[in-house]
mmCIF file of C-alpha atoms and ligand atoms in Angstrom:
data_model
loop_
_atom_site.group_PDB
_atom_site.id
_atom_site.type_symbol
_atom_site.label_atom_id
_atom_site.label_comp_id
_atom_site.label_asym_id
_atom_site.label_seq_id
_atom_site.Cartn_x
_atom_site.Cartn_y
_atom_site.Cartn_z
ATOM 1 C CA MET A 1 7.119 -21.090 1.767
ATOM 2 C CA ASN A 2 5.538 -19.434 4.621
ATOM 3 C CA LYS A 3 6.019 -19.048 8.053
ATOM 4 C CA ILE A 4 4.129 -20.035 10.988
ATOM 5 C CA GLN A 5 4.300 -18.557 14.511
ATOM 6 C CA VAL A 6 2.455 -19.209 18.165
ATOM 7 C CA CYS A 7 2.296 -16.338 20.306
ATOM 8 C CA PHE A 8 1.412 -17.768 24.105
ATOM 9 C CA SER A 9 -0.340 -14.258 25.505
ATOM 10 C CA PRO A 10 -1.677 -11.229 24.359
ATOM 11 C CA GLN A 11 0.881 -9.304 26.323
ATOM 12 C CA LEU A 12 3.915 -10.506 24.084
ATOM 13 C CA PHE A 13 1.602 -10.027 20.545
ATOM 14 C CA PRO A 14 3.708 -6.363 19.940
ATOM 15 C CA LEU A 15 6.723 -8.786 19.493
ATOM 16 C CA PHE A 16 4.757 -11.174 16.705
ATOM 17 C CA ASN A 17 2.772 -8.717 15.055
ATOM 18 C CA ASP A 18 3.680 -7.462 11.848
ATOM 19 C CA GLN A 19 0.870 -6.445 10.055
ATOM 20 C CA LYS A 20 1.394 -8.350 7.192
ATOM 21 C CA SER A 21 0.590 -12.099 9.050
ATOM 22 C CA ILE A 22 -3.061 -13.706 9.418
ATOM 23 C CA VAL A 23 -3.698 -14.245 12.945
ATOM 24 C CA VAL A 24 -5.691 -16.604 14.329
ATOM 25 C CA VAL A 25 -7.409 -16.429 17.483
ATOM 26 C CA VAL A 26 -8.010 -19.509 20.000
ATOM 27 C CA ASP A 27 -9.535 -19.233 23.133
ATOM 28 C CA VAL A 28 -10.718 -23.276 23.325
ATOM 29 C CA LEU A 29 -12.031 -22.934 26.516
ATOM 30 C CA ARG A 30 -14.463 -21.386 25.308
ATOM 31 C CA ALA A 31 -14.510 -17.954 23.917
ATOM 32 C CA THR A 32 -14.123 -19.385 19.909
ATOM 33 C CA SER A 33 -15.203 -22.734 20.507
ATOM 34 C CA VAL A 34 -18.813 -20.546 21.292
ATOM 35 C CA ILE A 35 -17.784 -18.106 18.939
ATOM 36 C CA CYS A 36 -17.528 -20.838 16.048
ATOM 37 C CA VAL A 37 -20.778 -22.309 18.197
ATOM 38 C CA CYS A 38 -23.465 -19.281 17.053
ATOM 39 C CA PHE A 39 -22.048 -19.235 13.529
ATOM 40 C CA ALA A 40 -22.678 -22.627 13.184
ATOM 41 C CA ASN A 41 -26.283 -21.745 14.283
ATOM 42 C CA GLY A 42 -26.674 -19.320 11.869
ATOM 43 C CA ALA A 43 -25.388 -16.101 13.850
ATOM 44 C CA LYS A 44 -25.498 -12.835 11.101
ATOM 45 C CA SER A 45 -22.170 -11.601 13.319
ATOM 46 C CA ILE A 46 -20.570 -11.096 16.364
ATOM 47 C CA ILE A 47 -19.603 -7.759 17.927
ATOM 48 C CA PRO A 48 -16.713 -8.682 20.485
ATOM 49 C CA VAL A 49 -16.110 -6.192 23.234
ATOM 50 C CA GLU A 50 -13.615 -5.338 26.383
ATOM 51 C CA THR A 51 -15.457 -4.394 29.131
ATOM 52 C CA LEU A 52 -19.375 -5.591 30.463
ATOM 53 C CA GLU A 53 -20.084 -1.991 30.321
ATOM 54 C CA GLU A 54 -19.632 -1.703 26.641
ATOM 55 C CA ALA A 55 -21.592 -4.870 25.734
ATOM 56 C CA LEU A 56 -24.506 -3.601 28.043
ATOM 57 C CA GLU A 57 -24.484 -0.531 26.050
ATOM 58 C CA TRP A 58 -24.909 -2.471 22.620
ATOM 59 C CA LYS A 59 -27.839 -4.280 24.365
ATOM 60 C CA ALA A 60 -29.718 -1.177 25.207
ATOM 61 C CA LYS A 61 -29.653 -0.783 21.556
ATOM 62 C CA GLY A 62 -31.394 -4.104 20.673
ATOM 63 C CA TYR A 63 -28.728 -6.105 20.572
ATOM 64 C CA LEU A 64 -28.422 -9.930 22.471
ATOM 65 C CA ALA A 65 -25.543 -9.683 24.474
ATOM 66 C CA ALA A 66 -23.255 -12.190 26.138
ATOM 67 C CA GLY A 67 -21.197 -11.699 29.037
ATOM 68 C CA GLU A 68 -18.805 -13.655 31.210
ATOM 69 C CA ARG A 69 -16.475 -13.197 33.622
ATOM 70 C CA ASN A 70 -14.161 -15.851 35.422
ATOM 71 C CA GLY A 71 -16.436 -18.528 33.933
ATOM 72 C CA VAL A 72 -19.659 -17.131 35.134
ATOM 73 C CA GLN A 73 -22.681 -15.422 33.397
ATOM 74 C CA GLN A 74 -22.954 -12.016 34.432
ATOM 75 C CA LYS A 75 -26.024 -10.313 35.410
ATOM 76 C CA GLY A 76 -27.945 -8.478 32.880
ATOM 77 C CA PHE A 77 -27.034 -10.386 29.973
ATOM 78 C CA ASP A 78 -28.972 -12.884 27.828
ATOM 79 C CA PHE A 79 -26.023 -15.750 27.403
ATOM 80 C CA GLY A 80 -22.784 -16.549 29.714
ATOM 81 C CA ASN A 81 -19.964 -18.526 27.568
ATOM 82 C CA SER A 82 -21.398 -22.010 27.398
ATOM 83 C CA PRO A 83 -21.810 -23.155 24.005
ATOM 84 C CA PHE A 84 -25.136 -24.954 25.369
ATOM 85 C CA SER A 85 -26.637 -21.576 25.487
ATOM 86 C CA TYR A 86 -26.889 -21.105 21.723
ATOM 87 C CA VAL A 87 -28.478 -24.604 20.689
ATOM 88 C CA GLY A 88 -31.923 -24.835 20.471
ATOM 89 C CA ASN A 89 -32.042 -21.151 21.075
ATOM 90 C CA ASN A 90 -33.231 -19.148 18.152
ATOM 91 C CA ILE A 91 -29.784 -16.905 17.064
ATOM 92 C CA LYS A 92 -30.334 -17.205 13.473
ATOM 93 C CA GLY A 93 -29.663 -14.055 11.849
ATOM 94 C CA LYS A 94 -29.367 -12.197 15.350
ATOM 95 C CA GLU A 95 -26.409 -10.023 15.850
ATOM 96 C CA ILE A 96 -24.496 -10.448 19.168
ATOM 97 C CA VAL A 97 -22.493 -8.880 21.602
ATOM 98 C CA LEU A 98 -20.096 -10.431 23.269
ATOM 99 C CA SER A 99 -17.271 -9.530 26.255
ATOM 100 C CA THR A 100 -15.248 -12.669 27.805
ATOM 101 C CA THR A 101 -12.476 -12.974 30.628
ATOM 102 C CA ASN A 102 -9.864 -13.484 27.770
ATOM 103 C CA GLY A 103 -10.990 -14.259 24.405
ATOM 104 C CA THR A 104 -12.655 -11.106 23.690
ATOM 105 C CA GLN A 105 -9.566 -8.776 24.727
ATOM 106 C CA ALA A 106 -7.213 -11.257 22.840
ATOM 107 C CA ILE A 107 -9.711 -10.363 19.388
ATOM 108 C CA HIS A 108 -9.054 -6.782 20.356
ATOM 109 C CA ALA A 109 -5.338 -7.129 20.656
ATOM 110 C CA ALA A 110 -5.608 -8.658 17.684
ATOM 111 C CA LYS A 111 -7.353 -6.171 15.490
ATOM 112 C CA LYS A 112 -5.470 -4.592 13.592
ATOM 113 C CA ALA A 113 -3.470 -7.286 12.330
ATOM 114 C CA HIS A 114 -3.846 -7.913 8.511
ATOM 115 C CA LYS A 115 -6.555 -9.918 9.159
ATOM 116 C CA VAL A 116 -7.634 -12.041 12.271
ATOM 117 C CA VAL A 117 -9.899 -15.077 12.040
ATOM 118 C CA ILE A 118 -10.984 -17.412 14.866
ATOM 119 C CA GLY A 119 -10.157 -20.791 15.211
ATOM 120 C CA ALA A 120 -11.065 -23.488 17.778
ATOM 121 C CA PHE A 121 -10.526 -27.455 17.895
ATOM 122 C CA LEU A 122 -14.443 -27.286 16.311
ATOM 123 C CA ASN A 123 -13.616 -25.748 13.600
ATOM 124 C CA ILE A 124 -9.625 -26.693 12.865
ATOM 125 C CA SER A 125 -9.790 -28.716 9.609
ATOM 126 C CA ALA A 126 -11.464 -26.068 7.727
ATOM 127 C CA LEU A 127 -9.146 -23.083 9.379
ATOM 128 C CA ALA A 128 -6.416 -25.098 8.054
ATOM 129 C CA HIS A 129 -7.646 -25.658 4.758
ATOM 130 C CA TRP A 130 -8.581 -22.554 4.564
ATOM 131 C CA LEU A 131 -5.232 -20.729 5.695
ATOM 132 C CA ASP A 132 -3.157 -23.032 3.262
ATOM 133 C CA ASN A 133 -4.695 -21.324 0.571
ATOM 134 C CA GLN A 134 -4.078 -18.147 1.294
ATOM 135 C CA GLY A 135 -0.490 -17.669 0.523
ATOM 136 C CA LYS A 136 0.353 -15.642 3.926
ATOM 137 C CA ASP A 137 2.226 -15.971 7.067
ATOM 138 C CA VAL A 138 -0.140 -16.924 10.281
ATOM 139 C CA ILE A 139 0.835 -16.046 13.832
ATOM 140 C CA ILE A 140 -1.669 -17.991 15.988
ATOM 141 C CA LEU A 141 -2.208 -16.066 19.109
ATOM 142 C CA CYS A 142 -3.214 -17.725 22.552
ATOM 143 C CA ALA A 143 -5.637 -15.832 24.174
ATOM 144 C CA GLY A 144 -4.504 -17.913 27.731
ATOM 145 C CA TRP A 145 -5.368 -16.913 31.392
ATOM 146 C CA LYS A 146 -5.254 -13.201 32.358
ATOM 147 C CA ASN A 147 -1.590 -12.601 29.744
ATOM 148 C CA LYS A 148 -0.572 -16.035 31.475
ATOM 149 C CA PHE A 149 0.008 -18.991 29.159
ATOM 150 C CA ASN A 150 -2.640 -21.781 29.295
ATOM 151 C CA LEU A 151 -2.909 -25.468 28.126
ATOM 152 C CA GLU A 152 -5.277 -25.990 26.236
ATOM 153 C CA ASP A 153 -4.933 -23.350 23.589
ATOM 154 C CA SER A 154 -1.869 -24.302 23.397
ATOM 155 C CA LEU A 155 -2.623 -27.419 22.541
ATOM 156 C CA PHE A 156 -4.959 -25.956 19.864
ATOM 157 C CA ALA A 157 -1.934 -23.940 18.424
ATOM 158 C CA GLY A 158 0.453 -27.243 18.460
ATOM 159 C CA ALA A 159 -2.542 -28.987 16.467
ATOM 160 C CA LEU A 160 -3.124 -25.931 13.800
ATOM 161 C CA ALA A 161 0.789 -25.838 12.905
ATOM 162 C CA ASN A 162 1.137 -29.848 12.949
ATOM 163 C CA ILE A 163 -1.392 -29.765 10.176
ATOM 164 C CA LEU A 164 0.042 -26.545 8.282
ATOM 165 C CA ILE A 165 3.496 -27.721 8.906
ATOM 166 C CA SER A 166 2.411 -31.577 7.649
ATOM 167 C CA ALA A 167 0.725 -30.581 4.559
ATOM 168 C CA GLY A 168 4.054 -28.718 3.300
ATOM 169 C CA ASN A 169 3.402 -25.053 2.784
ATOM 170 C CA PHE A 170 4.676 -23.857 6.222
ATOM 171 C CA LYS A 171 8.035 -23.590 8.455
ATOM 172 C CA THR A 172 8.718 -22.265 11.339
ATOM 173 C CA ASP A 173 11.762 -20.651 12.737
ATOM 174 C CA CYS A 174 10.054 -20.165 16.262
ATOM 175 C CA ASP A 175 10.921 -21.922 19.234
ATOM 176 C CA SER A 176 6.672 -21.208 20.591
ATOM 177 C CA THR A 177 5.292 -23.654 17.387
ATOM 178 C CA LEU A 178 8.083 -26.370 18.347
ATOM 179 C CA ALA A 179 6.862 -26.358 21.995
ATOM 180 C CA ALA A 180 3.184 -26.161 20.872
ATOM 181 C CA VAL A 181 3.673 -29.033 18.257
ATOM 182 C CA LEU A 182 5.735 -31.174 21.067
ATOM 183 C CA LEU A 183 2.861 -30.497 23.449
ATOM 184 C CA TYR A 184 0.073 -31.467 21.118
ATOM 185 C CA GLU A 185 1.875 -34.799 20.040
ATOM 186 C CA ASN A 186 2.098 -35.990 23.908
ATOM 187 C CA ALA A 187 -1.435 -35.029 24.703
ATOM 188 C CA ALA A 188 -2.978 -36.236 21.147
ATOM 189 C CA LYS A 189 -4.564 -39.055 21.738
ATOM 190 C CA ASP A 190 -6.308 -37.897 24.733
ATOM 191 C CA ILE A 191 -6.585 -34.072 25.090
ATOM 192 C CA TYR A 192 -9.087 -34.251 27.840
ATOM 193 C CA GLY A 193 -7.348 -36.137 30.155
ATOM 194 C CA PHE A 194 -3.992 -34.000 29.437
ATOM 195 C CA LEU A 195 -5.911 -31.139 30.350
ATOM 196 C CA GLU A 196 -6.876 -33.100 33.901
ATOM 197 C CA GLN A 197 -4.471 -30.674 36.331
ATOM 198 C CA SER A 198 -4.867 -27.226 34.562
ATOM 199 C CA SER A 199 -6.405 -24.465 35.637
ATOM 200 C CA HIS A 200 -9.469 -23.641 33.269
ATOM 201 C CA ARG A 201 -10.245 -27.343 33.350
ATOM 202 C CA LYS A 202 -10.512 -27.063 37.082
ATOM 203 C CA ARG A 203 -12.038 -23.913 37.116
ATOM 204 C CA LEU A 204 -14.772 -25.196 35.063
ATOM 205 C CA ALA A 205 -15.269 -28.236 36.448
ATOM 206 C CA HIS A 206 -15.610 -26.520 40.010
ATOM 207 C CA LEU A 207 -18.613 -24.320 38.333
ATOM 208 C CA LYS A 208 -19.617 -27.675 37.043
ATOM 209 C CA LEU A 209 -19.095 -27.038 33.226
ATOM 210 C CA GLU A 210 -17.061 -30.626 32.439
ATOM 211 C CA LYS A 211 -19.699 -31.080 29.462
ATOM 212 C CA ASP A 212 -18.335 -27.643 28.225
ATOM 213 C CA ILE A 213 -15.374 -28.720 28.145
ATOM 214 C CA ARG A 214 -15.907 -31.980 26.491
ATOM 215 C CA TYR A 215 -18.290 -30.578 23.785
ATOM 216 C CA CYS A 216 -15.256 -27.718 23.112
ATOM 217 C CA LEU A 217 -12.248 -30.578 22.394
ATOM 218 C CA ASN A 218 -14.535 -32.115 19.664
ATOM 219 C CA THR A 219 -12.924 -31.342 16.315
ATOM 220 C CA ASP A 220 -14.544 -30.477 12.925
ATOM 221 C CA LYS A 221 -18.048 -29.877 14.147
ATOM 222 C CA THR A 222 -18.087 -26.825 11.585
ATOM 223 C CA ASP A 223 -16.664 -25.584 8.818
ATOM 224 C CA VAL A 224 -17.245 -22.004 9.126
ATOM 225 C CA ILE A 225 -14.054 -19.640 9.512
ATOM 226 C CA PRO A 226 -15.147 -16.411 11.830
ATOM 227 C CA ILE A 227 -13.431 -13.391 10.306
ATOM 228 C CA PHE A 228 -13.201 -9.804 12.247
ATOM 229 C CA GLN A 229 -13.922 -6.876 9.849
ATOM 230 C CA LEU A 230 -14.470 -3.416 11.000
ATOM 231 C CA ASP A 231 -15.964 -3.878 14.409
ATOM 232 C CA ARG A 232 -17.224 -7.247 14.352
ATOM 233 C CA LEU A 233 -16.995 -11.275 13.277
ATOM 234 C CA VAL A 234 -18.645 -12.217 10.488
ATOM 235 C CA ALA A 235 -18.626 -16.043 8.670
ATOM 236 C CA TYR A 236 -16.241 -16.364 5.755
ATOM 237 C CA GLY A 237 -17.569 -15.690 2.524
ATOM 238 C CA GLY A 238 -15.907 -16.994 -0.172
ATOM 239 C CA GLU A 239 -13.003 -14.958 -0.135
HETATM 240 O O1 3SL B 301 -11.805 -16.424 29.044
HETATM 241 C C1 3SL B 301 -12.623 -16.259 28.094
HETATM 242 O O2 3SL B 301 -12.854 -15.697 26.888
HETATM 243 C C2 3SL B 301 -13.581 -17.808 28.841
HETATM 244 O O3 3SL B 301 -13.785 -18.394 27.447
HETATM 245 C C3 3SL B 301 -13.101 -18.250 29.681
HETATM 246 S S1 3SL B 301 -14.463 -19.109 30.200
HETATM 247 O O4 3SL B 301 -14.552 -20.393 29.459
HETATM 248 O O5 3SL B 301 -15.849 -18.768 29.877
HETATM 249 O O6 3SL B 301 -14.439 -19.259 31.468
#
């Protein structure tokens, strides 16, 4: 029986990391959803970086660059952080450098873990199936908002934990996992509605990005499992 834990903030991650668990990084709104969309649209790799300056250095070397802070695309970048930026744009075979407020920071917080993969509602079933076959403990790392708890990543954590525990190969002794599952069970019928009062839904709504929120809450739009290797994410290919 493998163990599953939920970490609600990147700042808490050192308390969870054991160098042998698989870490699932989640930033439902919107970074990890966008990463799934990029791979679903044929991107070759995504290089997550912590600072906008670093991202622009990669851009100067010829990479496509996406830069977002506080929900807004930053000056000098090809893309912001909307899933719709990548649909209809030809990113097939392209390498994209990405820097976002929380998602890419969380990936960096986790990068020395045994294995780091990307989760979102968009790939949840494929990811759950893959995790179920790995025979490893799992930590779900919620990107949150500037190291604070957020609702949408916690709901995803509860949804994924729920699938894995129900399938029978995982158990938990972690109160944050129990809390995330209870939260998800309360929200499952209408996640969009449940998030109505949440800070990031309000923040994105203020930026007229309701469409992005709705898109990112879709389940199972892709089977891709982005996995971190060396300094970049690539689409999992049959390990
Ligand atoms: O925090 C992040 O990494 C972003 O996903 C935030 S936003 O949805 O682009 O505002």
